[in-house]
Structure formats: structure tokens, C-alpha cells
């Protein structure tokens, strides 16, 4: 075993606030104290005179989602209480990813608000010689980084308009299905959860097809305002609302755009307030519009297609 400081130089990041940054979909990643999305909360414009943290370093959250550790392959800005680790020795990508995992396993030491700022450097990790062979041989199907289209789409949020959800969608509530009544099968059952795209179980199509509605290729909102797009057939329980587009057919790219936009309403349903039909009737989402002032579905589709990794969709 070695100490973190034996293999890495530890430095604080640039300590910026994401809320004060100018967002730019073509900018550089901004890493914050979160365990989601490789720590990236958005992309921002480069600030003259402020150099980003270097690429191919490990970002470590010392507070918040403490010890959330990620390999950052691009230069990036970071928020408060983020350390970045620069290798002192030659380490390849798989070795760096392995050390990210090792660092995360120390999160239990920092419960109850204890931060990792002062003690991170002295944590023990396996030496390079102790890295298990599976860390090198493990095969994961790699995602294609290329976008579907090379055209860069700029989104000017200032020109977007608000639309009531009920003006764009018919909202269909799912049907109650308690655990004791479920019959195992192949159709996903969607319920109120922030995990696994809302899928909690798989139930029998033949046993429920006559008395339960099966939806396909739709966006759902559950009682806690977790929003997901499902590109497959599914049943949903009575804590889930399915959005049925009115007078238009929406493809998966537009649905993914809408799901992301809808998630911005999550803050309205904190502290136990639930998303129910009578409340969703009054909710609005902000969307890009065309010259007629109607939702610009084409721009939404092209934006998703222009993102890196979209060729995997």
C-alpha cells in the first residue's frame, strides 16, 4: 500500500461558482461536488485569465458527495472544495480509473459532514504493482463519442417561451399494482423512483394486457417529479404520469430534450410536495420556438443529435 501523496500531487481547483458562470453548450466542463455525470454539472464559457484544471487528472469532491472521484479527460473548471490529483508517475487510463474507485471506497470515513480536505493526501491506496489483473482485462462495450450530426447548435434560452404542459400533452395516470399482485414477466413496470429509469420490476404482458394500458416511447413524470424517457413498452403504476403528445408525433431525440427540460421543474416538488394531476395542469416548461412562436421540435431534435455520444442513441 502507498499513500495518495506518494502517487499524486494534490491541488485545489479554481474554486468558481457555477451559478455565476455563463453556460455554453460548446464550452468546457464544470465539475462540482456531485456523484452524477462524472461530476459535471454543465458546460461554461472559458474565462480570460483563469486557466482550467488540467486534463487527465482526477477530480475529488471533499464535501457534498464526499470522495466522488472521477477521471477528467478534458480541461475543466471546478467549484469549491474540489481537489484535483495529478499523477507523479506514469499511469494509464485503466489505472487512473481504478484509483478513482479506490478513493470512492473511503467515503464512509467522511460521514456526518466531515470533509476530506486535510486527510485525503494520507489515505492509503494499493501500489501500482498491487492493482489486480481484472482492472486491466475487464471489457466494457465502449460508447462511440461521435455525434450524429457535426453541425453545432447554439441554444439561446433568452428567446424561449413558456408552454403549459397540458397544452402540449395529454397526461395519463398509471394504474395501481401492489407488489403482491405482480406476476413476473418481460414488460418493465415504472414506479416512483429516481433510479434505474423508473423501472422497479418486470411483469407479465399476457396477464395484464387486457386491464392495464401499455405505453411506448413516452416521457413519464412520477409523484416526486423524477422524469424519464422510455424507448420501450411499459406499464406504469398510479404514482406515474405518462405524457401523450397532442397532434404531433415526437421522436426519441425530442423526447430526450423534453425530459431534460422538464427536470428543471423538480425544485417545485421538494419538501414532500407531490406532482399530481391537479398540479401538473398548471405547470409550464420553457422551450425553443420557431418564427411562428410554436415549439421548434426540429431544433430540439438537432441539438440532441449534435451532442457527443448521440450516435449511441
CSV table of C-alpha atoms in Angstrom, one decimal:
chain,number,residue,atom,x,y,z
A,1,UNK,CA,0.0,0.0,0.0
A,2,UNK,CA,1.1,3.6,-0.6
A,3,UNK,CA,-0.4,7.0,0.4
A,4,UNK,CA,-2.2,9.1,-2.1
A,5,UNK,CA,0.5,11.8,-1.9
A,6,UNK,CA,3.1,9.2,-3.0
A,7,UNK,CA,1.5,8.9,-6.4
A,8,UNK,CA,-0.3,12.2,-6.9
A,9,UNK,CA,0.2,15.9,-6.5
A,10,UNK,CA,-2.9,17.4,-4.8
A,11,UNK,CA,-4.1,20.9,-5.7
A,12,UNK,CA,-7.3,22.8,-5.2
A,13,UNK,CA,-9.3,23.6,-8.3
A,14,UNK,CA,-10.1,27.1,-9.5
A,15,UNK,CA,-13.0,27.5,-6.9
A,16,UNK,CA,-15.7,29.0,-9.1
A,17,UNK,CA,-19.4,29.2,-8.6
A,18,UNK,CA,-21.5,27.5,-11.4
A,19,UNK,CA,-24.4,29.9,-10.8
A,20,UNK,CA,-22.1,32.9,-11.7
A,21,UNK,CA,-20.8,31.3,-14.9
A,22,UNK,CA,-22.0,31.8,-18.4
A,23,UNK,CA,-23.3,28.5,-19.7
A,24,UNK,CA,-22.1,27.4,-23.2
A,25,UNK,CA,-23.1,24.0,-24.7
A,26,UNK,CA,-19.8,24.1,-26.6
A,27,UNK,CA,-17.7,25.3,-23.7
A,28,UNK,CA,-15.6,23.4,-21.1
A,29,UNK,CA,-17.0,21.1,-18.4
A,30,UNK,CA,-17.7,22.5,-14.9
A,31,UNK,CA,-17.1,19.9,-12.2
A,32,UNK,CA,-18.9,20.3,-8.8
A,33,UNK,CA,-19.5,18.2,-5.7
A,34,UNK,CA,-21.8,15.7,-7.2
A,35,UNK,CA,-21.5,11.9,-7.8
A,36,UNK,CA,-23.5,12.1,-11.0
A,37,UNK,CA,-22.5,12.6,-14.6
A,38,UNK,CA,-18.7,12.2,-13.9
A,39,UNK,CA,-19.1,15.3,-11.6
A,40,UNK,CA,-20.0,17.5,-14.5
A,41,UNK,CA,-23.0,19.9,-13.9
A,42,UNK,CA,-22.8,21.8,-17.2
A,43,UNK,CA,-20.5,23.4,-19.7
A,44,UNK,CA,-19.4,27.0,-19.4
A,45,UNK,CA,-17.5,29.7,-21.3
A,46,UNK,CA,-13.8,30.0,-20.8
A,47,UNK,CA,-12.9,33.0,-18.6
A,48,UNK,CA,-9.9,35.0,-19.8
A,49,UNK,CA,-7.1,34.9,-17.3
A,50,UNK,CA,-8.4,31.8,-15.4
A,51,UNK,CA,-6.8,28.6,-16.5
A,52,UNK,CA,-8.9,25.4,-16.2
A,53,UNK,CA,-7.7,22.5,-14.2
A,54,UNK,CA,-5.6,20.2,-16.4
A,55,UNK,CA,-6.9,17.3,-18.4
A,56,UNK,CA,-6.2,13.7,-17.4
A,57,UNK,CA,-6.4,14.5,-13.7
A,58,UNK,CA,-8.7,13.0,-11.0
A,59,UNK,CA,-11.3,15.4,-9.5
A,60,UNK,CA,-12.2,14.6,-5.9
A,61,UNK,CA,-15.1,16.1,-4.0
A,62,UNK,CA,-14.0,17.0,-0.5
A,63,UNK,CA,-17.6,17.9,0.6
A,64,UNK,CA,-21.1,17.4,-0.6
A,65,UNK,CA,-20.9,14.0,-2.3
A,66,UNK,CA,-17.7,13.5,-0.5
A,67,UNK,CA,-15.0,11.4,-2.2
A,68,UNK,CA,-16.8,11.4,-5.5
A,69,UNK,CA,-13.8,10.8,-7.7
A,70,UNK,CA,-13.6,11.0,-11.5
A,71,UNK,CA,-11.1,10.9,-14.2
A,72,UNK,CA,-11.4,14.1,-16.2
A,73,UNK,CA,-10.2,13.7,-19.8
A,74,UNK,CA,-10.6,17.4,-20.7
A,75,UNK,CA,-9.5,20.6,-19.1
A,76,UNK,CA,-12.3,21.7,-16.7
A,77,UNK,CA,-13.3,24.4,-14.2
A,78,UNK,CA,-14.4,23.3,-10.7
A,79,UNK,CA,-16.4,24.5,-7.8
A,80,UNK,CA,-15.5,24.9,-4.1
A,81,UNK,CA,-13.9,22.0,-2.1
A,82,UNK,CA,-12.7,20.2,-5.2
A,83,UNK,CA,-9.2,18.8,-5.3
A,84,UNK,CA,-7.6,17.6,-8.5
A,85,UNK,CA,-4.9,14.9,-8.4
A,86,UNK,CA,-2.1,14.9,-10.9
A,87,UNK,CA,-0.1,11.7,-11.3
A,88,UNK,CA,3.5,11.8,-10.2
A,89,UNK,CA,4.2,8.5,-12.0
A,90,UNK,CA,3.1,7.2,-15.4
A,91,UNK,CA,-0.5,5.8,-15.1
A,92,UNK,CA,-2.7,4.8,-17.9
A,93,UNK,CA,-6.4,5.3,-18.2
A,94,UNK,CA,-7.4,2.0,-16.6
A,95,UNK,CA,-5.0,2.6,-13.7
A,96,UNK,CA,-6.4,6.1,-13.1
A,97,UNK,CA,-10.0,4.7,-13.2
A,98,UNK,CA,-9.0,2.0,-10.7
A,99,UNK,CA,-7.7,4.7,-8.3
A,100,UNK,CA,-10.9,6.6,-8.7
A,101,UNK,CA,-12.7,3.5,-7.4
A,102,UNK,CA,-10.3,3.1,-4.6
A,103,UNK,CA,-10.8,6.7,-3.5
A,104,UNK,CA,-14.6,6.4,-3.6
A,105,UNK,CA,-14.3,3.4,-1.2
A,106,UNK,CA,-13.1,5.8,1.5
A,107,UNK,CA,-16.3,7.8,1.5
A,108,UNK,CA,-17.5,6.1,4.7
A,109,UNK,CA,-14.8,7.8,6.7
A,110,UNK,CA,-16.3,11.2,6.0
A,111,UNK,CA,-19.9,10.8,7.2
A,112,UNK,CA,-21.8,13.4,9.2
A,113,UNK,CA,-20.3,16.4,7.4
A,114,UNK,CA,-16.6,15.5,7.9
A,115,UNK,CA,-14.6,16.8,4.9
A,116,UNK,CA,-11.6,15.2,3.2
A,117,UNK,CA,-9.6,18.3,2.6
A,118,UNK,CA,-6.8,17.7,5.1
A,119,UNK,CA,-6.6,13.9,5.2
A,120,UNK,CA,-7.0,12.9,1.6
A,121,UNK,CA,-3.3,13.0,0.9
A,122,UNK,CA,-2.6,10.4,3.6
A,123,UNK,CA,-5.3,7.9,2.6
A,124,UNK,CA,-3.8,4.5,1.7
A,125,UNK,CA,-4.3,3.1,-1.8
A,126,UNK,CA,-2.9,-0.1,-3.5
A,127,UNK,CA,0.5,0.4,-5.1
A,128,UNK,CA,0.7,0.1,-8.9
A,129,UNK,CA,2.1,-3.4,-8.5
A,130,UNK,CA,-0.9,-4.4,-6.4
A,131,UNK,CA,-3.5,-3.4,-9.0
A,132,UNK,CA,-5.5,-6.6,-9.8
A,133,UNK,CA,-5.3,-8.1,-13.3
A,134,UNK,CA,-9.1,-7.7,-13.8
A,135,UNK,CA,-8.6,-3.9,-13.8
A,136,UNK,CA,-6.7,-4.3,-17.0
A,137,UNK,CA,-8.7,-7.1,-18.6
A,138,UNK,CA,-12.2,-6.0,-17.8
A,139,UNK,CA,-14.0,-5.3,-21.0
A,140,UNK,CA,-16.8,-2.8,-21.3
A,141,UNK,CA,-18.5,-2.0,-24.6
A,142,UNK,CA,-17.2,1.4,-25.4
A,143,UNK,CA,-19.6,4.2,-26.4
A,144,UNK,CA,-19.0,6.0,-29.6
A,145,UNK,CA,-18.1,9.6,-28.9
A,146,UNK,CA,-19.2,10.9,-32.3
A,147,UNK,CA,-22.4,12.9,-32.6
A,148,UNK,CA,-25.0,12.0,-35.2
A,149,UNK,CA,-24.5,15.4,-36.9
A,150,UNK,CA,-21.5,17.6,-37.0
A,151,UNK,CA,-23.5,20.8,-37.0
A,152,UNK,CA,-23.1,22.8,-33.7
A,153,UNK,CA,-26.5,24.0,-32.4
A,154,UNK,CA,-26.5,27.1,-30.2
A,155,UNK,CA,-29.4,27.4,-27.8
A,156,UNK,CA,-30.4,31.0,-26.9
A,157,UNK,CA,-32.6,30.4,-23.8
A,158,UNK,CA,-33.5,34.1,-23.7
A,159,UNK,CA,-35.7,33.6,-26.7
A,160,UNK,CA,-37.5,30.6,-25.4
A,161,UNK,CA,-41.2,30.7,-24.5
A,162,UNK,CA,-43.3,29.1,-21.7
A,163,UNK,CA,-45.9,26.5,-22.6
A,164,UNK,CA,-48.4,24.8,-20.3
A,165,UNK,CA,-47.7,21.0,-20.2
A,166,UNK,CA,-51.4,20.3,-20.7
A,167,UNK,CA,-51.4,22.4,-23.9
A,168,UNK,CA,-48.8,20.1,-25.4
A,169,UNK,CA,-49.6,16.8,-23.8
A,170,UNK,CA,-52.5,14.7,-22.5
A,171,UNK,CA,-51.5,13.4,-19.1
A,172,UNK,CA,-52.3,9.8,-18.4
A,173,UNK,CA,-52.1,8.4,-14.9
A,174,UNK,CA,-51.0,4.8,-14.4
A,175,UNK,CA,-52.9,2.2,-12.6
A,176,UNK,CA,-52.3,0.8,-9.1
A,177,UNK,CA,-50.5,-2.6,-9.0
A,178,UNK,CA,-49.3,-3.6,-5.5
A,179,UNK,CA,-46.3,-5.9,-5.2
A,180,UNK,CA,-48.4,-8.9,-4.1
A,181,UNK,CA,-50.4,-8.8,-7.3
A,182,UNK,CA,-47.5,-8.6,-9.7
A,183,UNK,CA,-46.8,-11.6,-12.0
A,184,UNK,CA,-43.3,-11.9,-13.2
A,185,UNK,CA,-42.7,-11.3,-16.9
A,186,UNK,CA,-40.9,-9.2,-19.5
A,187,UNK,CA,-42.6,-5.8,-19.5
A,188,UNK,CA,-41.0,-3.0,-17.4
A,189,UNK,CA,-43.1,-1.6,-14.6
A,190,UNK,CA,-42.5,2.1,-13.9
A,191,UNK,CA,-43.0,3.5,-10.4
A,192,UNK,CA,-41.9,6.5,-8.4
A,193,UNK,CA,-38.1,6.3,-8.0
A,194,UNK,CA,-35.1,8.3,-9.1
A,195,UNK,CA,-33.2,5.1,-10.0
A,196,UNK,CA,-33.0,2.7,-13.0
A,197,UNK,CA,-35.0,5.0,-15.3
A,198,UNK,CA,-38.0,4.4,-13.0
A,199,UNK,CA,-38.1,0.6,-13.7
A,200,UNK,CA,-38.8,-1.3,-10.4
A,201,UNK,CA,-39.9,-4.7,-11.8
A,202,UNK,CA,-40.8,-6.7,-14.9
A,203,UNK,CA,-44.3,-8.1,-15.1
A,204,UNK,CA,-46.3,-10.3,-17.4
A,205,UNK,CA,-47.8,-8.8,-20.6
A,206,UNK,CA,-50.3,-11.7,-21.1
A,207,UNK,CA,-51.7,-11.4,-17.6
A,208,UNK,CA,-52.2,-7.6,-17.6
A,209,UNK,CA,-52.6,-6.6,-21.3
A,210,UNK,CA,-56.5,-6.6,-21.1
A,211,UNK,CA,-56.9,-4.5,-18.0
A,212,UNK,CA,-53.8,-2.2,-18.0
A,213,UNK,CA,-52.6,0.3,-20.6
A,214,UNK,CA,-49.2,-0.3,-22.0
A,215,UNK,CA,-47.3,2.8,-23.2
A,216,UNK,CA,-44.4,3.0,-25.5
A,217,UNK,CA,-41.8,5.7,-26.5
A,218,UNK,CA,-43.1,8.2,-24.0
A,219,UNK,CA,-41.9,10.6,-21.2
A,220,UNK,CA,-43.0,9.9,-17.7
A,221,UNK,CA,-43.2,12.1,-14.6
A,222,UNK,CA,-43.6,10.4,-11.2
A,223,UNK,CA,-45.0,11.8,-7.9
A,224,UNK,CA,-41.6,13.1,-6.9
A,225,UNK,CA,-41.0,14.7,-10.4
A,226,UNK,CA,-38.5,12.2,-11.5
A,227,UNK,CA,-38.6,12.5,-15.3
A,228,UNK,CA,-37.6,9.7,-17.7
A,229,UNK,CA,-37.9,8.8,-21.4
A,230,UNK,CA,-38.7,5.2,-22.2
A,231,UNK,CA,-37.9,3.9,-25.6
A,232,UNK,CA,-39.8,0.6,-25.0
A,233,UNK,CA,-43.2,-0.6,-24.0
A,234,UNK,CA,-44.0,-0.4,-20.3
A,235,UNK,CA,-46.8,-0.4,-17.6
A,236,UNK,CA,-46.9,2.3,-15.0
A,237,UNK,CA,-48.4,2.4,-11.6
A,238,UNK,CA,-50.7,5.2,-10.2
A,239,UNK,CA,-47.8,7.3,-9.0
A,240,UNK,CA,-46.6,7.8,-12.5
A,241,UNK,CA,-47.9,10.1,-15.2
A,242,UNK,CA,-47.3,9.5,-18.9
A,243,UNK,CA,-47.2,12.4,-21.4
A,244,UNK,CA,-49.1,11.7,-24.6
A,245,UNK,CA,-48.2,14.3,-27.3
A,246,UNK,CA,-51.2,16.2,-28.7
A,247,UNK,CA,-51.5,16.5,-32.5
A,248,UNK,CA,-47.8,15.6,-33.1
A,249,UNK,CA,-45.5,12.6,-33.2
A,250,UNK,CA,-42.3,13.1,-31.2
A,251,UNK,CA,-39.2,11.0,-31.9
A,252,UNK,CA,-36.7,9.9,-29.2
A,253,UNK,CA,-34.4,12.9,-29.7
A,254,UNK,CA,-37.2,15.4,-28.9
A,255,UNK,CA,-38.4,13.3,-26.0
A,256,UNK,CA,-34.9,13.3,-24.5
A,257,UNK,CA,-34.7,17.1,-24.9
A,258,UNK,CA,-38.2,17.4,-23.2
A,259,UNK,CA,-37.2,15.1,-20.4
A,260,UNK,CA,-34.2,17.2,-19.6
A,261,UNK,CA,-36.2,20.5,-19.8
A,262,UNK,CA,-39.0,19.0,-17.6
A,263,UNK,CA,-36.4,18.1,-14.9
A,264,UNK,CA,-35.8,21.8,-14.3
A,265,UNK,CA,-39.3,21.8,-12.6
A,266,UNK,CA,-38.1,19.4,-9.9
A,267,UNK,CA,-37.4,22.1,-7.4
A,268,UNK,CA,-41.2,22.9,-7.2
A,269,UNK,CA,-41.7,19.5,-5.6
A,270,UNK,CA,-39.3,19.5,-2.7
A,271,UNK,CA,-40.3,19.0,0.9
A,272,UNK,CA,-42.9,16.4,0.3
A,273,UNK,CA,-45.0,18.3,-2.3
A,274,UNK,CA,-46.1,15.8,-4.8
A,275,UNK,CA,-46.7,16.0,-8.5
A,276,UNK,CA,-50.3,15.1,-9.1
A,277,UNK,CA,-52.7,15.7,-12.0
A,278,UNK,CA,-54.3,18.8,-10.5
A,279,UNK,CA,-50.8,20.4,-10.1
A,280,UNK,CA,-49.4,19.3,-13.4
A,281,UNK,CA,-52.3,21.1,-15.1
A,282,UNK,CA,-50.7,24.4,-14.1
A,283,UNK,CA,-47.0,23.7,-14.7
A,284,UNK,CA,-45.2,25.3,-17.6
A,285,UNK,CA,-42.0,24.4,-19.5
A,286,UNK,CA,-39.7,26.7,-21.4
A,287,UNK,CA,-38.9,25.6,-24.9
A,288,UNK,CA,-37.2,27.0,-28.1
A,289,UNK,CA,-39.7,28.4,-30.6
A,290,UNK,CA,-39.8,28.9,-34.3
A,291,UNK,CA,-40.8,32.1,-36.2
A,292,UNK,CA,-44.5,31.4,-35.5
A,293,UNK,CA,-43.9,31.2,-31.8
A,294,UNK,CA,-44.6,27.4,-31.6
A,295,UNK,CA,-42.3,24.8,-30.2
A,296,UNK,CA,-39.3,24.3,-32.5
A,297,UNK,CA,-39.2,20.5,-32.5
A,298,UNK,CA,-36.6,20.4,-35.2
A,299,UNK,CA,-34.1,22.5,-33.2
A,300,UNK,CA,-34.7,20.2,-30.2
A,301,UNK,CA,-34.0,17.1,-32.3
A,302,UNK,CA,-30.9,18.6,-34.0
A,303,UNK,CA,-29.5,19.8,-30.6
A,304,UNK,CA,-29.6,16.2,-29.2
A,305,UNK,CA,-28.1,14.8,-32.4
A,306,UNK,CA,-25.3,17.3,-32.2
A,307,UNK,CA,-24.2,16.2,-28.7
A,308,UNK,CA,-21.2,13.9,-28.3
A,309,UNK,CA,-22.2,10.3,-27.9
A,310,UNK,CA,-25.6,10.8,-29.6
A,311,UNK,CA,-24.6,8.2,-32.2
A,312,UNK,CA,-25.3,5.6,-29.4
A,313,UNK,CA,-28.9,6.6,-29.1
